[in-house]
Amino acid sequence: QKEVEQNSGPLSVPEGAIASLNCTYSDRVSQSFFWYRQYSGKSPELIMSIYSNGDKEDGRFTAQLNKASQYVSLLIRDSQPSDSATYLCAVDPGGNDKLIFGTGTRLQVFP
Amino acid sequence: GAVVSQHPSRVICKSGTSVKIECRSLDFQATTMFWYRQFPKQSLMLMATSNEGSKATYEQGVEKDKFLINHASLTLSTLTVTSAHPEDSSFYICSASNRHNQETQYFGPGTRLLVL
Protein backbone atom coordinates (compact mmCIF):
# COMPACT_ATOMS: atom_id res chain seq x y z
CA GLN A 1 0.00 0.00 0.00
CA LYS A 2 1.55 3.25 -1.13
CA GLU A 3 0.98 5.88 1.52
CA VAL A 4 1.57 9.53 2.13
CA GLU A 5 1.41 10.61 5.76
CA GLN A 6 0.78 14.07 7.15
CA ASN A 7 -0.08 15.34 10.59
CA SER A 8 -3.67 16.58 10.36
CA GLY A 9 -3.05 19.49 12.71
CA PRO A 10 -4.20 22.12 13.21
CA LEU A 11 -0.81 23.76 13.21
CA SER A 12 -1.19 27.21 14.75
CA VAL A 13 1.47 29.86 14.21
CA PRO A 14 1.49 33.60 14.82
CA GLU A 15 1.57 36.04 11.95
CA GLY A 16 5.13 36.59 10.74
CA ALA A 17 6.43 33.24 12.00
CA ILE A 18 7.72 30.32 9.98
CA ALA A 19 5.26 27.48 9.44
CA SER A 20 6.79 24.06 8.92
CA LEU A 21 4.69 21.35 7.31
CA ASN A 22 5.92 17.78 7.06
CA CYS A 23 5.15 14.76 4.94
CA THR A 24 6.50 11.22 4.73
CA TYR A 25 5.91 8.71 2.00
CA SER A 26 6.29 4.97 1.81
CA ASP A 27 7.22 4.25 -1.81
CA ARG A 28 10.97 4.55 -2.07
CA VAL A 29 10.94 4.83 -5.88
CA SER A 30 8.84 8.02 -5.86
CA GLN A 31 10.39 10.74 -7.96
CA SER A 32 7.99 13.69 -7.98
CA PHE A 33 6.60 15.57 -5.03
CA PHE A 34 4.05 18.35 -4.83
CA TRP A 35 2.55 20.69 -2.30
CA TYR A 36 -0.99 21.93 -2.83
CA ARG A 37 -2.96 24.46 -0.81
CA GLN A 38 -6.67 23.97 -0.35
CA TYR A 39 -8.92 26.62 1.15
CA SER A 40 -12.11 25.42 2.76
CA GLY A 41 -14.70 24.56 0.14
CA LYS A 42 -12.28 25.09 -2.73
CA SER A 43 -10.17 22.82 -4.91
CA PRO A 44 -6.41 22.36 -4.46
CA GLU A 45 -4.02 24.92 -5.84
CA LEU A 46 -0.47 23.97 -6.77
CA ILE A 47 2.18 25.72 -4.68
CA MET A 48 5.38 23.92 -5.53
CA SER A 49 6.87 20.84 -7.04
CA ILE A 50 10.22 19.31 -6.16
CA TYR A 51 12.09 16.46 -7.76
CA SER A 52 15.66 16.55 -6.40
CA ASN A 53 17.10 16.26 -2.92
CA GLY A 54 17.66 19.57 -1.19
CA ASP A 55 15.79 22.84 -1.00
CA LYS A 56 13.73 24.66 -3.58
CA GLU A 57 12.64 28.21 -2.87
CA ASP A 58 9.80 30.20 -4.43
CA GLY A 59 9.01 33.47 -2.71
CA ARG A 60 7.99 32.80 0.87
CA PHE A 61 7.81 29.06 0.25
CA THR A 62 10.62 26.54 0.51
CA ALA A 63 10.20 22.87 -0.24
CA GLN A 64 12.72 20.42 1.17
CA LEU A 65 13.20 16.87 -0.06
CA ASN A 66 15.18 14.05 1.50
CA LYS A 67 14.70 10.87 -0.50
CA ALA A 68 16.89 8.78 1.80
CA SER A 69 14.56 9.58 4.69
CA GLN A 70 11.46 9.58 2.45
CA TYR A 71 10.57 12.97 3.77
CA VAL A 72 9.37 16.17 2.14
CA SER A 73 8.54 19.41 3.89
CA LEU A 74 7.19 22.87 3.15
CA LEU A 75 8.34 25.98 4.98
CA ILE A 76 6.29 29.15 4.82
CA ARG A 77 8.19 32.24 5.91
CA ASP A 78 6.51 35.37 7.21
CA SER A 79 3.22 33.52 7.59
CA GLN A 80 0.09 35.55 6.92
CA PRO A 81 -3.50 34.94 8.01
CA SER A 82 -4.29 34.40 4.32
CA ASP A 83 -2.02 31.35 4.43
CA SER A 84 -4.54 29.65 6.71
CA ALA A 85 -5.65 26.59 4.72
CA THR A 86 -5.11 22.87 4.42
CA TYR A 87 -1.82 21.91 2.81
CA LEU A 88 -1.78 18.69 0.85
CA CYS A 89 1.35 16.73 0.12
CA ALA A 90 1.17 14.66 -3.06
CA VAL A 91 3.58 12.07 -4.38
CA ASP A 92 3.87 10.55 -7.82
CA PRO A 93 5.04 6.98 -7.18
CA GLY A 94 6.38 6.95 -10.69
CA GLY A 95 5.48 5.61 -14.06
CA ASN A 96 1.91 6.68 -14.58
CA ASP A 97 1.69 10.29 -13.40
CA LYS A 98 -0.97 9.48 -10.81
CA LEU A 99 -0.73 11.32 -7.52
CA ILE A 100 -1.15 9.89 -4.05
CA PHE A 101 -2.37 12.56 -1.65
CA GLY A 102 -1.87 12.84 2.06
CA THR A 103 -4.80 13.78 4.24
CA GLY A 104 -3.47 17.30 4.60
CA THR A 105 -2.31 19.53 7.44
CA ARG A 106 -4.55 22.36 8.50
CA LEU A 107 -2.58 25.54 9.11
CA GLN A 108 -3.95 28.41 11.16
CA VAL A 109 -2.07 31.72 11.17
CA PHE A 110 -3.36 34.04 13.84
CA PRO A 111 -2.81 37.83 13.90
CA GLY B 1 -1.67 29.52 -17.98
CA ALA B 2 -2.87 26.04 -17.01
CA VAL B 3 -6.46 26.97 -16.23
CA VAL B 4 -9.01 24.22 -15.74
CA SER B 5 -12.73 24.88 -15.47
CA GLN B 6 -15.60 22.74 -14.27
CA HIS B 7 -19.30 23.01 -14.82
CA PRO B 8 -21.55 23.10 -12.94
CA SER B 9 -20.00 24.33 -9.72
CA ARG B 10 -22.88 23.07 -7.67
CA VAL B 11 -25.76 20.71 -8.41
CA ILE B 12 -28.66 19.36 -6.41
CA CYS B 13 -30.58 16.43 -7.82
CA LYS B 14 -33.11 13.83 -6.83
CA SER B 15 -32.11 10.28 -6.05
CA GLY B 16 -32.14 8.12 -9.19
CA THR B 17 -31.28 10.85 -11.65
CA SER B 18 -28.04 11.23 -13.59
CA VAL B 19 -25.70 14.17 -13.37
CA LYS B 20 -23.05 15.19 -15.91
CA ILE B 21 -20.01 17.21 -14.87
CA GLU B 22 -17.76 18.85 -17.45
CA CYS B 23 -14.06 19.50 -17.08
CA ARG B 24 -12.26 21.74 -19.56
CA SER B 25 -8.65 22.80 -19.95
CA LEU B 26 -8.91 26.39 -21.17
CA ASP B 27 -5.42 27.28 -22.30
CA PHE B 28 -3.63 24.00 -22.89
CA GLN B 29 -4.21 20.59 -24.35
CA ALA B 30 -4.75 18.04 -21.61
CA THR B 31 -3.31 14.70 -22.56
CA THR B 32 -4.58 13.24 -19.32
CA MET B 33 -7.44 14.19 -17.04
CA PHE B 34 -8.09 12.85 -13.59
CA TRP B 35 -11.30 12.68 -11.61
CA TYR B 36 -11.22 12.85 -7.82
CA ARG B 37 -13.83 12.74 -5.10
CA GLN B 38 -13.45 14.37 -1.72
CA PHE B 39 -15.72 13.79 1.26
CA PRO B 40 -15.80 16.34 4.11
CA LYS B 41 -12.58 16.52 6.10
CA GLN B 42 -10.99 13.80 3.99
CA SER B 43 -8.32 13.89 1.35
CA LEU B 44 -8.75 13.56 -2.37
CA MET B 45 -9.44 10.08 -3.62
CA LEU B 46 -8.62 9.35 -7.24
CA MET B 47 -11.57 7.81 -9.05
CA ALA B 48 -10.25 7.42 -12.57
CA THR B 49 -7.70 8.53 -15.12
CA SER B 50 -8.72 9.36 -18.64
CA ASN B 51 -6.68 9.89 -21.77
CA GLU B 52 -8.08 11.53 -24.85
CA GLY B 53 -9.66 9.03 -27.20
CA SER B 54 -9.29 6.00 -24.97
CA LYS B 55 -11.23 4.32 -22.20
CA ALA B 56 -10.79 5.59 -18.69
CA THR B 57 -8.82 3.61 -16.13
CA TYR B 58 -10.77 3.28 -12.90
CA GLU B 59 -9.31 2.88 -9.44
CA GLN B 60 -10.14 -0.16 -7.39
CA GLY B 61 -13.59 0.04 -5.88
CA VAL B 62 -14.92 2.65 -8.31
CA GLU B 63 -17.83 1.36 -10.39
CA LYS B 64 -17.21 2.17 -14.03
CA ASP B 65 -20.86 1.66 -14.94
CA LYS B 66 -21.94 4.16 -12.34
CA PHE B 67 -19.31 6.81 -13.02
CA LEU B 68 -19.13 7.17 -16.79
CA ILE B 69 -16.15 9.09 -18.09
CA ASN B 70 -15.76 10.42 -21.59
CA HIS B 71 -12.64 12.21 -22.82
CA ALA B 72 -13.64 13.12 -26.35
CA SER B 73 -11.09 15.87 -26.99
CA LEU B 74 -7.83 17.23 -25.64
CA THR B 75 -9.71 19.95 -23.78
CA LEU B 76 -12.84 18.23 -22.48
CA SER B 77 -13.63 15.34 -20.20
CA THR B 78 -17.01 14.55 -18.69
CA LEU B 79 -18.03 12.55 -15.65
CA THR B 80 -21.60 11.28 -15.48
CA VAL B 81 -22.89 10.01 -12.17
CA THR B 82 -25.67 7.63 -13.16
CA SER B 83 -28.62 6.85 -10.92
CA ALA B 84 -27.22 9.03 -8.19
CA HIS B 85 -27.94 8.23 -4.56
CA PRO B 86 -27.44 10.29 -1.41
CA GLU B 87 -24.15 8.50 -0.68
CA ASP B 88 -22.79 9.91 -3.95
CA SER B 89 -23.06 13.40 -2.50
CA SER B 90 -19.52 14.73 -2.50
CA PHE B 91 -17.09 17.25 -3.93
CA TYR B 92 -15.97 16.09 -7.38
CA ILE B 93 -12.77 17.63 -8.69
CA CYS B 94 -11.03 17.14 -12.00
CA SER B 95 -7.43 17.85 -12.83
CA ALA B 96 -5.48 17.93 -16.05
CA SER B 97 -1.89 17.59 -17.14
CA ASN B 98 -0.32 18.54 -20.43
CA ARG B 99 2.12 16.76 -22.70
CA HIS B 100 4.97 19.09 -21.79
CA ASN B 101 4.72 18.56 -18.04
CA GLN B 102 2.81 15.36 -17.49
CA GLU B 103 3.72 15.06 -13.83
CA THR B 104 2.03 18.29 -12.78
CA GLN B 105 -1.73 18.32 -12.33
CA TYR B 106 -3.80 21.49 -12.43
CA PHE B 107 -7.11 21.30 -10.67
CA GLY B 108 -10.51 22.59 -11.65
CA PRO B 109 -12.61 24.46 -9.09
CA GLY B 110 -14.68 21.39 -8.25
CA THR B 111 -18.35 20.47 -8.42
CA ARG B 112 -20.35 20.04 -5.25
CA LEU B 113 -23.04 17.39 -5.73
CA LEU B 114 -25.93 16.96 -3.34
CA VAL B 115 -28.31 14.07 -3.97
CA LEU B 116 -31.58 14.31 -2.11
PDB file of C-alpha atoms in Angstrom:
ATOM      1  CA  GLN A   1       0.000   0.000   0.000  1.00  0.00           C
ATOM      2  CA  LYS A   2       1.555   3.247  -1.126  1.00  0.00           C
ATOM      3  CA  GLU A   3       0.978   5.882   1.523  1.00  0.00           C
ATOM      4  CA  VAL A   4       1.568   9.534   2.131  1.00  0.00           C
ATOM      5  CA  GLU A   5       1.408  10.609   5.765  1.00  0.00           C
ATOM      6  CA  GLN A   6       0.782  14.068   7.149  1.00  0.00           C
ATOM      7  CA  ASN A   7      -0.085  15.343  10.588  1.00  0.00           C
ATOM      8  CA  SER A   8      -3.668  16.581  10.358  1.00  0.00           C
ATOM      9  CA  GLY A   9      -3.048  19.494  12.713  1.00  0.00           C
ATOM     10  CA  PRO A  10      -4.198  22.116  13.205  1.00  0.00           C
ATOM     11  CA  LEU A  11      -0.812  23.765  13.207  1.00  0.00           C
ATOM     12  CA  SER A  12      -1.188  27.208  14.749  1.00  0.00           C
ATOM     13  CA  VAL A  13       1.467  29.855  14.208  1.00  0.00           C
ATOM     14  CA  PRO A  14       1.487  33.603  14.822  1.00  0.00           C
ATOM     15  CA  GLU A  15       1.573  36.038  11.951  1.00  0.00           C
ATOM     16  CA  GLY A  16       5.132  36.586  10.741  1.00  0.00           C
ATOM     17  CA  ALA A  17       6.426  33.245  12.002  1.00  0.00           C
ATOM     18  CA  ILE A  18       7.720  30.321   9.978  1.00  0.00           C
ATOM     19  CA  ALA A  19       5.265  27.484   9.443  1.00  0.00           C
ATOM     20  CA  SER A  20       6.792  24.061   8.920  1.00  0.00           C
ATOM     21  CA  LEU A  21       4.694  21.348   7.306  1.00  0.00           C
ATOM     22  CA  ASN A  22       5.924  17.784   7.056  1.00  0.00           C
ATOM     23  CA  CYS A  23       5.149  14.756   4.941  1.00  0.00           C
ATOM     24  CA  THR A  24       6.501  11.224   4.729  1.00  0.00           C
ATOM     25  CA  TYR A  25       5.913   8.706   2.002  1.00  0.00           C
ATOM     26  CA  SER A  26       6.292   4.970   1.813  1.00  0.00           C
ATOM     27  CA  ASP A  27       7.216   4.253  -1.811  1.00  0.00           C
ATOM     28  CA  ARG A  28      10.965   4.553  -2.069  1.00  0.00           C
ATOM     29  CA  VAL A  29      10.944   4.834  -5.879  1.00  0.00           C
ATOM     30  CA  SER A  30       8.840   8.021  -5.857  1.00  0.00           C
ATOM     31  CA  GLN A  31      10.395  10.742  -7.958  1.00  0.00           C
ATOM     32  CA  SER A  32       7.990  13.686  -7.984  1.00  0.00           C
ATOM     33  CA  PHE A  33       6.600  15.574  -5.028  1.00  0.00           C
ATOM     34  CA  PHE A  34       4.050  18.348  -4.829  1.00  0.00           C
ATOM     35  CA  TRP A  35       2.552  20.695  -2.298  1.00  0.00           C
ATOM     36  CA  TYR A  36      -0.989  21.930  -2.833  1.00  0.00           C
ATOM     37  CA  ARG A  37      -2.963  24.462  -0.808  1.00  0.00           C
ATOM     38  CA  GLN A  38      -6.673  23.966  -0.350  1.00  0.00           C
ATOM     39  CA  TYR A  39      -8.918  26.616   1.154  1.00  0.00           C
ATOM     40  CA  SER A  40     -12.107  25.421   2.764  1.00  0.00           C
ATOM     41  CA  GLY A  41     -14.701  24.561   0.138  1.00  0.00           C
ATOM     42  CA  LYS A  42     -12.278  25.091  -2.731  1.00  0.00           C
ATOM     43  CA  SER A  43     -10.175  22.818  -4.913  1.00  0.00           C
ATOM     44  CA  PRO A  44      -6.412  22.357  -4.462  1.00  0.00           C
ATOM     45  CA  GLU A  45      -4.018  24.922  -5.841  1.00  0.00           C
ATOM     46  CA  LEU A  46      -0.465  23.973  -6.769  1.00  0.00           C
ATOM     47  CA  ILE A  47       2.177  25.724  -4.681  1.00  0.00           C
ATOM     48  CA  MET A  48       5.384  23.925  -5.526  1.00  0.00           C
ATOM     49  CA  SER A  49       6.871  20.843  -7.043  1.00  0.00           C
ATOM     50  CA  ILE A  50      10.222  19.305  -6.155  1.00  0.00           C
ATOM     51  CA  TYR A  51      12.092  16.461  -7.758  1.00  0.00           C
ATOM     52  CA  SER A  52      15.656  16.550  -6.396  1.00  0.00           C
ATOM     53  CA  ASN A  53      17.096  16.261  -2.917  1.00  0.00           C
ATOM     54  CA  GLY A  54      17.665  19.567  -1.193  1.00  0.00           C
ATOM     55  CA  ASP A  55      15.789  22.837  -1.001  1.00  0.00           C
ATOM     56  CA  LYS A  56      13.729  24.660  -3.578  1.00  0.00           C
ATOM     57  CA  GLU A  57      12.637  28.207  -2.875  1.00  0.00           C
ATOM     58  CA  ASP A  58       9.803  30.204  -4.426  1.00  0.00           C
ATOM     59  CA  GLY A  59       9.009  33.468  -2.713  1.00  0.00           C
ATOM     60  CA  ARG A  60       7.993  32.796   0.874  1.00  0.00           C
ATOM     61  CA  PHE A  61       7.806  29.057   0.253  1.00  0.00           C
ATOM     62  CA  THR A  62      10.625  26.542   0.509  1.00  0.00           C
ATOM     63  CA  ALA A  63      10.201  22.868  -0.242  1.00  0.00           C
ATOM     64  CA  GLN A  64      12.722  20.420   1.165  1.00  0.00           C
ATOM     65  CA  LEU A  65      13.199  16.869  -0.057  1.00  0.00           C
ATOM     66  CA  ASN A  66      15.184  14.049   1.502  1.00  0.00           C
ATOM     67  CA  LYS A  67      14.699  10.867  -0.500  1.00  0.00           C
ATOM     68  CA  ALA A  68      16.891   8.777   1.796  1.00  0.00           C
ATOM     69  CA  SER A  69      14.561   9.575   4.694  1.00  0.00           C
ATOM     70  CA  GLN A  70      11.460   9.577   2.448  1.00  0.00           C
ATOM     71  CA  TYR A  71      10.569  12.973   3.770  1.00  0.00           C
ATOM     72  CA  VAL A  72       9.372  16.167   2.140  1.00  0.00           C
ATOM     73  CA  SER A  73       8.537  19.414   3.889  1.00  0.00           C
ATOM     74  CA  LEU A  74       7.191  22.867   3.152  1.00  0.00           C
ATOM     75  CA  LEU A  75       8.341  25.980   4.982  1.00  0.00           C
ATOM     76  CA  ILE A  76       6.291  29.152   4.819  1.00  0.00           C
ATOM     77  CA  ARG A  77       8.194  32.240   5.915  1.00  0.00           C
ATOM     78  CA  ASP A  78       6.509  35.371   7.214  1.00  0.00           C
ATOM     79  CA  SER A  79       3.218  33.522   7.593  1.00  0.00           C
ATOM     80  CA  GLN A  80       0.094  35.552   6.919  1.00  0.00           C
ATOM     81  CA  PRO A  81      -3.504  34.944   8.008  1.00  0.00           C
ATOM     82  CA  SER A  82      -4.294  34.404   4.323  1.00  0.00           C
ATOM     83  CA  ASP A  83      -2.020  31.351   4.431  1.00  0.00           C
ATOM     84  CA  SER A  84      -4.540  29.648   6.706  1.00  0.00           C
ATOM     85  CA  ALA A  85      -5.645  26.595   4.715  1.00  0.00           C
ATOM     86  CA  THR A  86      -5.110  22.873   4.423  1.00  0.00           C
ATOM     87  CA  TYR A  87      -1.824  21.913   2.814  1.00  0.00           C
ATOM     88  CA  LEU A  88      -1.784  18.685   0.848  1.00  0.00           C
ATOM     89  CA  CYS A  89       1.347  16.730   0.118  1.00  0.00           C
ATOM     90  CA  ALA A  90       1.170  14.660  -3.058  1.00  0.00           C
ATOM     91  CA  VAL A  91       3.578  12.069  -4.380  1.00  0.00           C
ATOM     92  CA  ASP A  92       3.868  10.551  -7.820  1.00  0.00           C
ATOM     93  CA  PRO A  93       5.038   6.985  -7.179  1.00  0.00           C
ATOM     94  CA  GLY A  94       6.385   6.946 -10.695  1.00  0.00           C
ATOM     95  CA  GLY A  95       5.484   5.606 -14.056  1.00  0.00           C
ATOM     96  CA  ASN A  96       1.909   6.679 -14.580  1.00  0.00           C
ATOM     97  CA  ASP A  97       1.688  10.291 -13.401  1.00  0.00           C
ATOM     98  CA  LYS A  98      -0.973   9.478 -10.809  1.00  0.00           C
ATOM     99  CA  LEU A  99      -0.725  11.316  -7.519  1.00  0.00           C
ATOM    100  CA  ILE A 100      -1.151   9.892  -4.051  1.00  0.00           C
ATOM    101  CA  PHE A 101      -2.372  12.560  -1.652  1.00  0.00           C
ATOM    102  CA  GLY A 102      -1.866  12.836   2.057  1.00  0.00           C
ATOM    103  CA  THR A 103      -4.804  13.782   4.244  1.00  0.00           C
ATOM    104  CA  GLY A 104      -3.469  17.302   4.600  1.00  0.00           C
ATOM    105  CA  THR A 105      -2.310  19.525   7.442  1.00  0.00           C
ATOM    106  CA  ARG A 106      -4.548  22.356   8.499  1.00  0.00           C
ATOM    107  CA  LEU A 107      -2.580  25.544   9.106  1.00  0.00           C
ATOM    108  CA  GLN A 108      -3.949  28.408  11.161  1.00  0.00           C
ATOM    109  CA  VAL A 109      -2.074  31.718  11.168  1.00  0.00           C
ATOM    110  CA  PHE A 110      -3.365  34.040  13.840  1.00  0.00           C
ATOM    111  CA  PRO A 111      -2.815  37.825  13.898  1.00  0.00           C
TER     112      PRO A 111
ATOM    113  CA  GLY B   1      -1.667  29.515 -17.982  1.00  0.00           C
ATOM    114  CA  ALA B   2      -2.868  26.036 -17.008  1.00  0.00           C
ATOM    115  CA  VAL B   3      -6.464  26.970 -16.232  1.00  0.00           C
ATOM    116  CA  VAL B   4      -9.013  24.219 -15.736  1.00  0.00           C
ATOM    117  CA  SER B   5     -12.732  24.882 -15.467  1.00  0.00           C
ATOM    118  CA  GLN B   6     -15.597  22.739 -14.271  1.00  0.00           C
ATOM    119  CA  HIS B   7     -19.302  23.013 -14.821  1.00  0.00           C
ATOM    120  CA  PRO B   8     -21.548  23.096 -12.936  1.00  0.00           C
ATOM    121  CA  SER B   9     -19.998  24.332  -9.724  1.00  0.00           C
ATOM    122  CA  ARG B  10     -22.884  23.065  -7.668  1.00  0.00           C
ATOM    123  CA  VAL B  11     -25.759  20.712  -8.406  1.00  0.00           C
ATOM    124  CA  ILE B  12     -28.659  19.362  -6.406  1.00  0.00           C
ATOM    125  CA  CYS B  13     -30.581  16.432  -7.819  1.00  0.00           C
ATOM    126  CA  LYS B  14     -33.112  13.830  -6.826  1.00  0.00           C
ATOM    127  CA  SER B  15     -32.111  10.283  -6.054  1.00  0.00           C
ATOM    128  CA  GLY B  16     -32.136   8.124  -9.189  1.00  0.00           C
ATOM    129  CA  THR B  17     -31.282  10.850 -11.648  1.00  0.00           C
ATOM    130  CA  SER B  18     -28.039  11.227 -13.588  1.00  0.00           C
ATOM    131  CA  VAL B  19     -25.702  14.174 -13.370  1.00  0.00           C
ATOM    132  CA  LYS B  20     -23.054  15.190 -15.905  1.00  0.00           C
ATOM    133  CA  ILE B  21     -20.011  17.214 -14.874  1.00  0.00           C
ATOM    134  CA  GLU B  22     -17.761  18.855 -17.450  1.00  0.00           C
ATOM    135  CA  CYS B  23     -14.055  19.504 -17.082  1.00  0.00           C
ATOM    136  CA  ARG B  24     -12.258  21.739 -19.559  1.00  0.00           C
ATOM    137  CA  SER B  25      -8.653  22.802 -19.951  1.00  0.00           C
ATOM    138  CA  LEU B  26      -8.911  26.394 -21.166  1.00  0.00           C
ATOM    139  CA  ASP B  27      -5.423  27.284 -22.298  1.00  0.00           C
ATOM    140  CA  PHE B  28      -3.635  24.004 -22.892  1.00  0.00           C
ATOM    141  CA  GLN B  29      -4.206  20.594 -24.349  1.00  0.00           C
ATOM    142  CA  ALA B  30      -4.750  18.039 -21.614  1.00  0.00           C
ATOM    143  CA  THR B  31      -3.311  14.697 -22.562  1.00  0.00           C
ATOM    144  CA  THR B  32      -4.577  13.239 -19.318  1.00  0.00           C
ATOM    145  CA  MET B  33      -7.436  14.191 -17.045  1.00  0.00           C
ATOM    146  CA  PHE B  34      -8.090  12.849 -13.590  1.00  0.00           C
ATOM    147  CA  TRP B  35     -11.303  12.676 -11.609  1.00  0.00           C
ATOM    148  CA  TYR B  36     -11.225  12.852  -7.819  1.00  0.00           C
ATOM    149  CA  ARG B  37     -13.833  12.740  -5.095  1.00  0.00           C
ATOM    150  CA  GLN B  38     -13.455  14.374  -1.718  1.00  0.00           C
ATOM    151  CA  PHE B  39     -15.717  13.795   1.257  1.00  0.00           C
ATOM    152  CA  PRO B  40     -15.799  16.336   4.110  1.00  0.00           C
ATOM    153  CA  LYS B  41     -12.576  16.516   6.103  1.00  0.00           C
ATOM    154  CA  GLN B  42     -10.989  13.803   3.991  1.00  0.00           C
ATOM    155  CA  SER B  43      -8.315  13.888   1.346  1.00  0.00           C
ATOM    156  CA  LEU B  44      -8.747  13.560  -2.374  1.00  0.00           C
ATOM    157  CA  MET B  45      -9.445  10.083  -3.624  1.00  0.00           C
ATOM    158  CA  LEU B  46      -8.624   9.353  -7.243  1.00  0.00           C
ATOM    159  CA  MET B  47     -11.565   7.807  -9.052  1.00  0.00           C
ATOM    160  CA  ALA B  48     -10.245   7.423 -12.568  1.00  0.00           C
ATOM    161  CA  THR B  49      -7.705   8.532 -15.118  1.00  0.00           C
ATOM    162  CA  SER B  50      -8.725   9.357 -18.640  1.00  0.00           C
ATOM    163  CA  ASN B  51      -6.683   9.890 -21.770  1.00  0.00           C
ATOM    164  CA  GLU B  52      -8.084  11.532 -24.845  1.00  0.00           C
ATOM    165  CA  GLY B  53      -9.659   9.032 -27.204  1.00  0.00           C
ATOM    166  CA  SER B  54      -9.290   6.001 -24.975  1.00  0.00           C
ATOM    167  CA  LYS B  55     -11.234   4.320 -22.204  1.00  0.00           C
ATOM    168  CA  ALA B  56     -10.790   5.588 -18.692  1.00  0.00           C
ATOM    169  CA  THR B  57      -8.820   3.612 -16.132  1.00  0.00           C
ATOM    170  CA  TYR B  58     -10.767   3.280 -12.898  1.00  0.00           C
ATOM    171  CA  GLU B  59      -9.314   2.883  -9.436  1.00  0.00           C
ATOM    172  CA  GLN B  60     -10.142  -0.160  -7.388  1.00  0.00           C
ATOM    173  CA  GLY B  61     -13.592   0.040  -5.876  1.00  0.00           C
ATOM    174  CA  VAL B  62     -14.924   2.645  -8.315  1.00  0.00           C
ATOM    175  CA  GLU B  63     -17.831   1.361 -10.392  1.00  0.00           C
ATOM    176  CA  LYS B  64     -17.211   2.169 -14.032  1.00  0.00           C
ATOM    177  CA  ASP B  65     -20.863   1.661 -14.944  1.00  0.00           C
ATOM    178  CA  LYS B  66     -21.941   4.160 -12.344  1.00  0.00           C
ATOM    179  CA  PHE B  67     -19.312   6.807 -13.021  1.00  0.00           C
ATOM    180  CA  LEU B  68     -19.129   7.174 -16.786  1.00  0.00           C
ATOM    181  CA  ILE B  69     -16.152   9.090 -18.092  1.00  0.00           C
ATOM    182  CA  ASN B  70     -15.758  10.425 -21.593  1.00  0.00           C
ATOM    183  CA  HIS B  71     -12.642  12.212 -22.821  1.00  0.00           C
ATOM    184  CA  ALA B  72     -13.635  13.122 -26.352  1.00  0.00           C
ATOM    185  CA  SER B  73     -11.093  15.866 -26.993  1.00  0.00           C
ATOM    186  CA  LEU B  74      -7.833  17.235 -25.639  1.00  0.00           C
ATOM    187  CA  THR B  75      -9.709  19.947 -23.777  1.00  0.00           C
ATOM    188  CA  LEU B  76     -12.837  18.232 -22.485  1.00  0.00           C
ATOM    189  CA  SER B  77     -13.632  15.339 -20.201  1.00  0.00           C
ATOM    190  CA  THR B  78     -17.013  14.552 -18.686  1.00  0.00           C
ATOM    191  CA  LEU B  79     -18.033  12.547 -15.651  1.00  0.00           C
ATOM    192  CA  THR B  80     -21.599  11.284 -15.483  1.00  0.00           C
ATOM    193  CA  VAL B  81     -22.887  10.014 -12.171  1.00  0.00           C
ATOM    194  CA  THR B  82     -25.666   7.631 -13.159  1.00  0.00           C
ATOM    195  CA  SER B  83     -28.621   6.851 -10.924  1.00  0.00           C
ATOM    196  CA  ALA B  84     -27.217   9.035  -8.192  1.00  0.00           C
ATOM    197  CA  HIS B  85     -27.937   8.232  -4.564  1.00  0.00           C
ATOM    198  CA  PRO B  86     -27.435  10.293  -1.408  1.00  0.00           C
ATOM    199  CA  GLU B  87     -24.145   8.497  -0.676  1.00  0.00           C
ATOM    200  CA  ASP B  88     -22.790   9.906  -3.952  1.00  0.00           C
ATOM    201  CA  SER B  89     -23.058  13.402  -2.504  1.00  0.00           C
ATOM    202  CA  SER B  90     -19.515  14.727  -2.502  1.00  0.00           C
ATOM    203  CA  PHE B  91     -17.089  17.255  -3.934  1.00  0.00           C
ATOM    204  CA  TYR B  92     -15.971  16.093  -7.378  1.00  0.00           C
ATOM    205  CA  ILE B  93     -12.772  17.628  -8.695  1.00  0.00           C
ATOM    206  CA  CYS B  94     -11.032  17.138 -12.000  1.00  0.00           C
ATOM    207  CA  SER B  95      -7.434  17.846 -12.835  1.00  0.00           C
ATOM    208  CA  ALA B  96      -5.478  17.927 -16.047  1.00  0.00           C
ATOM    209  CA  SER B  97      -1.895  17.595 -17.144  1.00  0.00           C
ATOM    210  CA  ASN B  98      -0.323  18.536 -20.430  1.00  0.00           C
ATOM    211  CA  ARG B  99       2.117  16.760 -22.695  1.00  0.00           C
ATOM    212  CA  HIS B 100       4.971  19.095 -21.789  1.00  0.00           C
ATOM    213  CA  ASN B 101       4.724  18.556 -18.043  1.00  0.00           C
ATOM    214  CA  GLN B 102       2.812  15.363 -17.494  1.00  0.00           C
ATOM    215  CA  GLU B 103       3.724  15.057 -13.832  1.00  0.00           C
ATOM    216  CA  THR B 104       2.026  18.290 -12.776  1.00  0.00           C
ATOM    217  CA  GLN B 105      -1.728  18.324 -12.330  1.00  0.00           C
ATOM    218  CA  TYR B 106      -3.800  21.487 -12.434  1.00  0.00           C
ATOM    219  CA  PHE B 107      -7.114  21.303 -10.672  1.00  0.00           C
ATOM    220  CA  GLY B 108     -10.510  22.587 -11.652  1.00  0.00           C
ATOM    221  CA  PRO B 109     -12.611  24.465  -9.085  1.00  0.00           C
ATOM    222  CA  GLY B 110     -14.684  21.390  -8.254  1.00  0.00           C
ATOM    223  CA  THR B 111     -18.354  20.473  -8.416  1.00  0.00           C
ATOM    224  CA  ARG B 112     -20.352  20.038  -5.253  1.00  0.00           C
ATOM    225  CA  LEU B 113     -23.035  17.387  -5.734  1.00  0.00           C
ATOM    226  CA  LEU B 114     -25.929  16.955  -3.344  1.00  0.00           C
ATOM    227  CA  VAL B 115     -28.305  14.074  -3.973  1.00  0.00           C
ATOM    228  CA  LEU B 116     -31.584  14.305  -2.110  1.00  0.00           C
TER     229      LEU B 116
END
